Coordinates of N, CA and C in Angstrom, one line a residue:
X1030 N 2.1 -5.2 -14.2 CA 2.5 -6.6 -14.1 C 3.4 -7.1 -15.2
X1031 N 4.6 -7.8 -15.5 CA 5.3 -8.1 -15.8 C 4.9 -9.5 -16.6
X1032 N 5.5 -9.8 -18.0 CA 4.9 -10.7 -18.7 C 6.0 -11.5 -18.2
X1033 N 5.5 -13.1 -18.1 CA 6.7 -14.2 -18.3 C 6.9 -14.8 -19.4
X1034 N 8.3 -15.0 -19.4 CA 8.6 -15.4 -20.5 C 9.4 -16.6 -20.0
X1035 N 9.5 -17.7 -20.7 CA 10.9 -19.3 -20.3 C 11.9 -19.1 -20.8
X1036 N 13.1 -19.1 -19.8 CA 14.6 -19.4 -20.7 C 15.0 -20.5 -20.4
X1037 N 16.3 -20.8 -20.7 CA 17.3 -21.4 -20.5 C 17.9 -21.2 -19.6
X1038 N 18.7 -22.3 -18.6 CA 19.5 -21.2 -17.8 C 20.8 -20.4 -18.4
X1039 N 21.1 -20.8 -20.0 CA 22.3 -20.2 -20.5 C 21.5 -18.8 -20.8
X1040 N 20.3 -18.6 -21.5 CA 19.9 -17.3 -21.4 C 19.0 -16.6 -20.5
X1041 N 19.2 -17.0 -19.6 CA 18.5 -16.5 -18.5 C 20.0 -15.2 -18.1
X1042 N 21.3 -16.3 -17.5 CA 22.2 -15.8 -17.3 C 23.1 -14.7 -18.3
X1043 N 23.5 -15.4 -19.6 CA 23.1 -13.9 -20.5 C 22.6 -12.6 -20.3
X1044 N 21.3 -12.7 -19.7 CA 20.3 -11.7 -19.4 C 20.7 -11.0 -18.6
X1045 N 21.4 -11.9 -17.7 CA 21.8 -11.1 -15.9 C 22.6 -10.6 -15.9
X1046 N 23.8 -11.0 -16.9 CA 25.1 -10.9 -16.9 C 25.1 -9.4 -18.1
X1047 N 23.9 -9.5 -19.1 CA 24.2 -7.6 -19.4 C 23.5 -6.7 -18.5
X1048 N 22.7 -7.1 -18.0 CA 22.4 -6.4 -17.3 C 23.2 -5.8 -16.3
X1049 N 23.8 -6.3 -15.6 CA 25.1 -6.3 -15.2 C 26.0 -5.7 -15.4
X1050 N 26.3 -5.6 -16.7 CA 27.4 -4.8 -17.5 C 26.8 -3.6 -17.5
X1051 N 25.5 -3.5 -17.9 CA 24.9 -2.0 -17.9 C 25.0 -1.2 -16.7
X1052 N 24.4 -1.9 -15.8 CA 24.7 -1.1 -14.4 C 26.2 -0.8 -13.8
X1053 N 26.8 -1.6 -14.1 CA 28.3 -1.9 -13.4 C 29.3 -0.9 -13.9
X1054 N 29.3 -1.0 -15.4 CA 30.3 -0.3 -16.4 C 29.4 0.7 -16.9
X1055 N 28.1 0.7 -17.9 CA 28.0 1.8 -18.8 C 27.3 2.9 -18.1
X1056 N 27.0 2.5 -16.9 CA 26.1 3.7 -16.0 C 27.2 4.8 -15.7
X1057 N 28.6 3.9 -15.2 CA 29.5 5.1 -15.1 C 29.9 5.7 -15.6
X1058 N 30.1 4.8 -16.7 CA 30.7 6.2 -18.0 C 29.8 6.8 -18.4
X1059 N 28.3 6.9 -18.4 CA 27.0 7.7 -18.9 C 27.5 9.1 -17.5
X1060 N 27.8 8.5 -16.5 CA 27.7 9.7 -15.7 C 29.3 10.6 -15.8
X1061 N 30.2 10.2 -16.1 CA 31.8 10.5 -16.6 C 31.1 11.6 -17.8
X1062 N 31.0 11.1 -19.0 CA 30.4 11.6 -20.0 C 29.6 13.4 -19.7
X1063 N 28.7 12.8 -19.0 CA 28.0 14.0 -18.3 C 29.0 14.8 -17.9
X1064 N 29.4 14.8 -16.6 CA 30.2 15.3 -15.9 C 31.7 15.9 -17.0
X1065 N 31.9 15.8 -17.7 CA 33.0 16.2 -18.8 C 32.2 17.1 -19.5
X1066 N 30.7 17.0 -20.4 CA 30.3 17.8 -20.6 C 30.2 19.4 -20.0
X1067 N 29.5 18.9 -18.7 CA 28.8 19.7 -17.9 C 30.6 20.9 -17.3
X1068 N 31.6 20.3 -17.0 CA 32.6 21.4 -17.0 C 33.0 21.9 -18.3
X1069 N 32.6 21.7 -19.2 CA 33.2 22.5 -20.6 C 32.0 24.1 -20.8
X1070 N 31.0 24.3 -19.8 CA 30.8 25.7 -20.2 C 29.4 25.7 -19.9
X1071 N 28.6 26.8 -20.3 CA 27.4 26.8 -20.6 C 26.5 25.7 -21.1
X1072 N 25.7 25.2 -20.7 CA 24.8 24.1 -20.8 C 23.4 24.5 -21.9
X1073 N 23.4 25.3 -22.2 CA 22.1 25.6 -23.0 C 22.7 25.8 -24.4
X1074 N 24.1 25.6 -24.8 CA 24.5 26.0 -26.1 C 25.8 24.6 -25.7
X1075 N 25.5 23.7 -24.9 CA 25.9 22.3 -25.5 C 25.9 21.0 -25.7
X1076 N 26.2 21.4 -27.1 CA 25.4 19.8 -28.0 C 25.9 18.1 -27.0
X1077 N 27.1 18.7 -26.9 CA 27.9 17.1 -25.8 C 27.2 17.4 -24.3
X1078 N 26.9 17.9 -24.4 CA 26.1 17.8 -22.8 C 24.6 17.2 -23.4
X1079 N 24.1 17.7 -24.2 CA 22.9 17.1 -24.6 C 22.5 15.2 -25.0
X1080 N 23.9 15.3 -26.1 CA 24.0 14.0 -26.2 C 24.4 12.6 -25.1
X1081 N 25.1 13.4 -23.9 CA 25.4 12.2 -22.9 C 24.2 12.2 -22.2
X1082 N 23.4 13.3 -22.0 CA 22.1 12.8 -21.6 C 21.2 12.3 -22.0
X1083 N 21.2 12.2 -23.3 CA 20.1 11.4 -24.0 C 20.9 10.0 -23.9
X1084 N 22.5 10.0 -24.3 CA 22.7 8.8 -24.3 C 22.3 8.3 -22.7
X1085 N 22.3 8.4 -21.7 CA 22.3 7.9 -20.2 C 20.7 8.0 -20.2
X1086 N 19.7 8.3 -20.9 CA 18.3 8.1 -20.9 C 17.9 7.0 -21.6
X1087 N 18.2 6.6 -22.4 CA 18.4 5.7 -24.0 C 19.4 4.5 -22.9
X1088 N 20.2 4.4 -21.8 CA 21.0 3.5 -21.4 C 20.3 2.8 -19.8
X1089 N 19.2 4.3 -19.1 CA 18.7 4.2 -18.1 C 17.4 3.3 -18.8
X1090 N 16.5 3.3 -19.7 CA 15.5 2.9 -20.6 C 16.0 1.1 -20.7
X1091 N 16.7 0.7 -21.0 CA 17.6 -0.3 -21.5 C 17.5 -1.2 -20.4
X1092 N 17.9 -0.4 -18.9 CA 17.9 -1.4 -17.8 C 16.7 -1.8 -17.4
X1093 N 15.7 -0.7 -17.3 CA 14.5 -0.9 -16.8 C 14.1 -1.9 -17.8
X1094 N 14.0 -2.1 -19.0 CA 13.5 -3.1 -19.9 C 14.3 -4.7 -19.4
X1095 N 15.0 -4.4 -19.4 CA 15.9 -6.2 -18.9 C 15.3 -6.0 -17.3
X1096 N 15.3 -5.2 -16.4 CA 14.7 -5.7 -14.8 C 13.7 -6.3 -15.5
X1097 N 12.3 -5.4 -15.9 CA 11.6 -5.7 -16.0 C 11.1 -7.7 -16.4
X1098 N 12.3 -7.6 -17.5 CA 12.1 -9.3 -18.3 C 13.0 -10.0 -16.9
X1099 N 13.7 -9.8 -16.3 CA 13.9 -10.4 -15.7 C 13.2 -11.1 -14.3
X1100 N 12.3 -10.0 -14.3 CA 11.2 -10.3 -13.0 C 10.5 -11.0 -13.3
X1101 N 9.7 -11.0 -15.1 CA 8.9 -12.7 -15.4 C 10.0 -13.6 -16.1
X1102 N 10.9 -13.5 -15.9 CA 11.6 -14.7 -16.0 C 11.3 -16.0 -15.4
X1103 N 11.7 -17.2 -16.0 CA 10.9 -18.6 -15.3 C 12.0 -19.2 -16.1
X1104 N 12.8 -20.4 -15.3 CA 13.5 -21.5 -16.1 C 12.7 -22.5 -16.6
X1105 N 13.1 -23.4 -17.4 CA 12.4 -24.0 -17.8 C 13.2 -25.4 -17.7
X1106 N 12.5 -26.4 -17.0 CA 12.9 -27.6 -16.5 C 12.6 -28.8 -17.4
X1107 N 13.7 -29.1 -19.0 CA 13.5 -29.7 -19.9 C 13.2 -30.8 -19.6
X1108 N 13.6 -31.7 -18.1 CA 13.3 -33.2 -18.0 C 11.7 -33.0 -18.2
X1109 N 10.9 -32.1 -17.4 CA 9.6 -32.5 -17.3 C 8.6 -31.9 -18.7
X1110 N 9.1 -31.2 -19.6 CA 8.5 -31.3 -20.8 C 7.7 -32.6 -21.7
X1111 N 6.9 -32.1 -22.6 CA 6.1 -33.2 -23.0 C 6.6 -33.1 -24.5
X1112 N 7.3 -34.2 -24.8 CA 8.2 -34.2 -26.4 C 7.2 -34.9 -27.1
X1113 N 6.0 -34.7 -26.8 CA 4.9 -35.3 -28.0 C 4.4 -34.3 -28.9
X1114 N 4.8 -32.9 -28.3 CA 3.8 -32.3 -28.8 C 5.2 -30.5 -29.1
X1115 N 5.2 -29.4 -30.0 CA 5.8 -28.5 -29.8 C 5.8 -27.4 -28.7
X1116 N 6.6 -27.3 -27.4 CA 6.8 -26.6 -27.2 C 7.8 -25.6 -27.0
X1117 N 7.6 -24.6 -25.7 CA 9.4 -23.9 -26.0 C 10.5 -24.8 -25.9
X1118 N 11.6 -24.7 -26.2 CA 12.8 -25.3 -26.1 C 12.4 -26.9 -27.2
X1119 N 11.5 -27.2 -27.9 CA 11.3 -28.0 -28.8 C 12.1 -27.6 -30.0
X1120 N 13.0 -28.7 -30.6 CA 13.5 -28.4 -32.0 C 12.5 -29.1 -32.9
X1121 N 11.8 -28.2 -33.5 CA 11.1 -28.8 -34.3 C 11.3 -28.6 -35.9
X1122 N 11.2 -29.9 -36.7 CA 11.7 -29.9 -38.3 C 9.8 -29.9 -39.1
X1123 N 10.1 -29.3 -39.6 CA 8.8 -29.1 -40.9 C 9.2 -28.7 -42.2
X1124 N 8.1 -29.5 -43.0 CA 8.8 -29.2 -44.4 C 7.4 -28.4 -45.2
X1125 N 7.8 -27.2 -45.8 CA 6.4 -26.4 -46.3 C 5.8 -26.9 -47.8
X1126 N 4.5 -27.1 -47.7 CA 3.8 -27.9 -48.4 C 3.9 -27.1 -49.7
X1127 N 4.0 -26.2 -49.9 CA 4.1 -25.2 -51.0 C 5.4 -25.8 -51.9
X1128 N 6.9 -25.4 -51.4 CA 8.0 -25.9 -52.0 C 8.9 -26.9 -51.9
X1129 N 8.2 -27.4 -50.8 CA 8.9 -28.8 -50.8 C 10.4 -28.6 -49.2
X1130 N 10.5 -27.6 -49.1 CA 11.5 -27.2 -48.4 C 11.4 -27.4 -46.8
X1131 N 12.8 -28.1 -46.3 CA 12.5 -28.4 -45.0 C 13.5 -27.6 -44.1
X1132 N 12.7 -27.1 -42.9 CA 13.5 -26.3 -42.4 C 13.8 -27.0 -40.7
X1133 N 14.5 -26.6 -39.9 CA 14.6 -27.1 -38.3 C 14.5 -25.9 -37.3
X1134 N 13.6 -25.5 -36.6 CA 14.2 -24.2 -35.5 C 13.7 -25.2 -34.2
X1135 N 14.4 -23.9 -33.2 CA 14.3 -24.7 -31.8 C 13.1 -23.2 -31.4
X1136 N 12.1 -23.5 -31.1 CA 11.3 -22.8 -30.3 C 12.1 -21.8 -28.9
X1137 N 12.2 -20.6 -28.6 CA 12.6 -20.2 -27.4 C 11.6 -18.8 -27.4
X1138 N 12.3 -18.3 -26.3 CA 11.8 -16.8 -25.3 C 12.2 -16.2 -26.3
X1139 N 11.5 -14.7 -26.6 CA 11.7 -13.6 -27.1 C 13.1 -13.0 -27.1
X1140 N 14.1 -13.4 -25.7 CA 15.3 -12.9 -26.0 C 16.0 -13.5 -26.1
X1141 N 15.5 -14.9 -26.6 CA 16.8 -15.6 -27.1 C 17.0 -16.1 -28.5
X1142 N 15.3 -15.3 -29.0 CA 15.5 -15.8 -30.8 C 16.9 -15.1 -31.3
X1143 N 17.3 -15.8 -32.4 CA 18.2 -15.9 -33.4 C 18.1 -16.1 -34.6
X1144 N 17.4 -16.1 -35.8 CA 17.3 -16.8 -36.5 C 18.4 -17.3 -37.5
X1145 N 19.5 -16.8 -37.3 CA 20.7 -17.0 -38.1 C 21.6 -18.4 -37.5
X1146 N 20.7 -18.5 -35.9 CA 21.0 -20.3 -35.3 C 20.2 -21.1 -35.6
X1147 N 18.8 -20.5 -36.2 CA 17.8 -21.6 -35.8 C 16.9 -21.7 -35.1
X1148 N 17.4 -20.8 -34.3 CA 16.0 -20.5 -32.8 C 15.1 -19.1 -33.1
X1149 N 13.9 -19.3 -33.2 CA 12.5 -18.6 -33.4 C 12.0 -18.2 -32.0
X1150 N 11.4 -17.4 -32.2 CA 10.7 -16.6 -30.8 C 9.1 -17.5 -30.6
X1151 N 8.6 -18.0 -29.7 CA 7.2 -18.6 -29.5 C 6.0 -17.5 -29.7
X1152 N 6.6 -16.3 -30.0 CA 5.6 -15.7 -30.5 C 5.5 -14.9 -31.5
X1153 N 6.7 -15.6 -32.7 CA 6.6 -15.2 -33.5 C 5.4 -15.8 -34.3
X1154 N 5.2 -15.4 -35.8 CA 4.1 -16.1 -36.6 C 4.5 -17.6 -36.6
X1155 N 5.4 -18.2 -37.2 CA 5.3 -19.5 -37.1 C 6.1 -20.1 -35.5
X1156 N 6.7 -19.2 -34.9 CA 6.2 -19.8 -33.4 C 5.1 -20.3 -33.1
X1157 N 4.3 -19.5 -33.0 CA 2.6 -19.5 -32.3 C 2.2 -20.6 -33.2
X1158 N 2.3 -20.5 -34.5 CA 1.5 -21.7 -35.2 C 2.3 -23.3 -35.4
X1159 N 3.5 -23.2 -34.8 CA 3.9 -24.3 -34.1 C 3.2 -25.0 -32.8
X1160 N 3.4 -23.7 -31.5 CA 3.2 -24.6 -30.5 C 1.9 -25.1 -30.3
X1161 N 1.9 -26.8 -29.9 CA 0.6 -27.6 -29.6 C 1.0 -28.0 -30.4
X1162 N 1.3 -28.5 -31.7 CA 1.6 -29.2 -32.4 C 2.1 -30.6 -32.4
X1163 N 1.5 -31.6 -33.0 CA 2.5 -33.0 -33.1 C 3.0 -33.5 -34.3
X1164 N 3.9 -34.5 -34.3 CA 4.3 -34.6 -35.5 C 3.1 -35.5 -36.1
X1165 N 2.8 -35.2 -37.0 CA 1.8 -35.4 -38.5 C 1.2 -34.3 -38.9
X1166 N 1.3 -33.5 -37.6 CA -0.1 -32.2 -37.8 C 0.4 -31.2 -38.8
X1167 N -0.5 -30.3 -39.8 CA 0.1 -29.3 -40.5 C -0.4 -28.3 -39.2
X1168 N 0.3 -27.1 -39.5 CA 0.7 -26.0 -38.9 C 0.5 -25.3 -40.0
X1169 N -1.1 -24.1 -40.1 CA -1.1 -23.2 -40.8 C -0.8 -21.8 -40.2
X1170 N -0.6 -21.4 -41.0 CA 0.8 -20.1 -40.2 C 0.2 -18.9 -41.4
X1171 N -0.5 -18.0 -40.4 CA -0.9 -16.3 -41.3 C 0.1 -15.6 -41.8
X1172 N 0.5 -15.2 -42.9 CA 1.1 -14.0 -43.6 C 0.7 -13.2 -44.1
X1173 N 1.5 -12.1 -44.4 CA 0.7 -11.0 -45.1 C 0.4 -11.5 -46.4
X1174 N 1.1 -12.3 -47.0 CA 0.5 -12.8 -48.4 C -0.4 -14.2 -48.6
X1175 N -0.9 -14.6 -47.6 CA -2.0 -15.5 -47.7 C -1.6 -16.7 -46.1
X1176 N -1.6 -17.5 -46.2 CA -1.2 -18.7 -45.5 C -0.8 -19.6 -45.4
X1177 N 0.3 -19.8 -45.0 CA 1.7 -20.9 -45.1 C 1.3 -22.2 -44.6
X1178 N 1.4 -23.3 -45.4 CA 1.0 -24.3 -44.6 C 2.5 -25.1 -44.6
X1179 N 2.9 -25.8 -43.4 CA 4.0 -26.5 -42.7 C 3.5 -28.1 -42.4
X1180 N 3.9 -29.6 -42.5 CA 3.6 -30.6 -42.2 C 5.4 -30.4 -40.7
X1181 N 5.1 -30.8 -39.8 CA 5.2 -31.3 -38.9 C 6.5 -32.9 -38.8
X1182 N 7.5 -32.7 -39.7 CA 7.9 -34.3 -39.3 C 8.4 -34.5 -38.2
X1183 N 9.4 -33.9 -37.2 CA 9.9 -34.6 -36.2 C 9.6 -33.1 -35.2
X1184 N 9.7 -33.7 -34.1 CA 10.0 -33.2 -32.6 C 10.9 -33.8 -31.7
X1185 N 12.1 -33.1 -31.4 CA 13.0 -33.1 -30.1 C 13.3 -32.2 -29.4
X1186 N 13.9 -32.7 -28.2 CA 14.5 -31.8 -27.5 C 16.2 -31.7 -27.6

């Protein structure tokens, strides 16, 4: 059974759209690749025959992983969200009680964290210890070096 995960419709389609590319474009050049090996000679003494198969194993692996996320795929319908509280697609601001420092991420799916935009996975560590959250609440968040505590100031979408 297939885990679900919430996107966006911009990364839902993302999703579809490499997938897409993999099947469409890199399947055939995995099989080109092969087929160039496999006429250059004996097969048990070649290295380029070896490596387009692993590459086309390593590229067949790849798709099964994206069908799979795509089969729990679920959009997620921001009108009916509840902006009282953190969930996915929540931009939420917290400032850590330790240094004073405030940061902003937007909660999303696993394949659409970033953190170089901003967007966190809901199940990363301070994912998880975001969601349910409201604003006043601290958010203590496990690490390997003790535990992060977060105050909670705003929530939007």
């Amino acid at each position: 059974m297939s885990k679900v995960s919430y996107y966006t419709p911009e990364g839902l389609k993302k999703l579809r759209d490499e997938l897409q590319q993999l099947k469409d474009v890199e399947r055939v050049k995995a099989s080109k690749a092969i087929a160039e090996a496999r006429d250059k000679g004996d097969l048990s003494e070649n290295a380029e025959y070896d490596a387009a198969k692993e590459a086309q194993g390593m590229l067949e692996m790849r798709i099964a992983k994206l069908e799979e996320a795509l089969a729990g795929a679920r959009v997620i319908d921001e009108s009916q969200l509840d902006t009282s509280k953190a969930l996915v697609l929540s931009k939420v601001k917290i400032k850590n009680q330790t240094n004073g420092m405030e940061m902003t991420y937007t909660l999303v799916a696993d394949g659409e964290a970033d953190l170089a935009s901003g967007k966190i996975s809901v199940n990363s560590p301070i994912g998880k210890g975001l969601l349910g959250k409201s604003v006043g609440e601290v958010a203590e968040i496990q690490v390997p070096n003790g535990v992060m505590k977060f105050d909670v100031i705003e929530i939007s979408r």
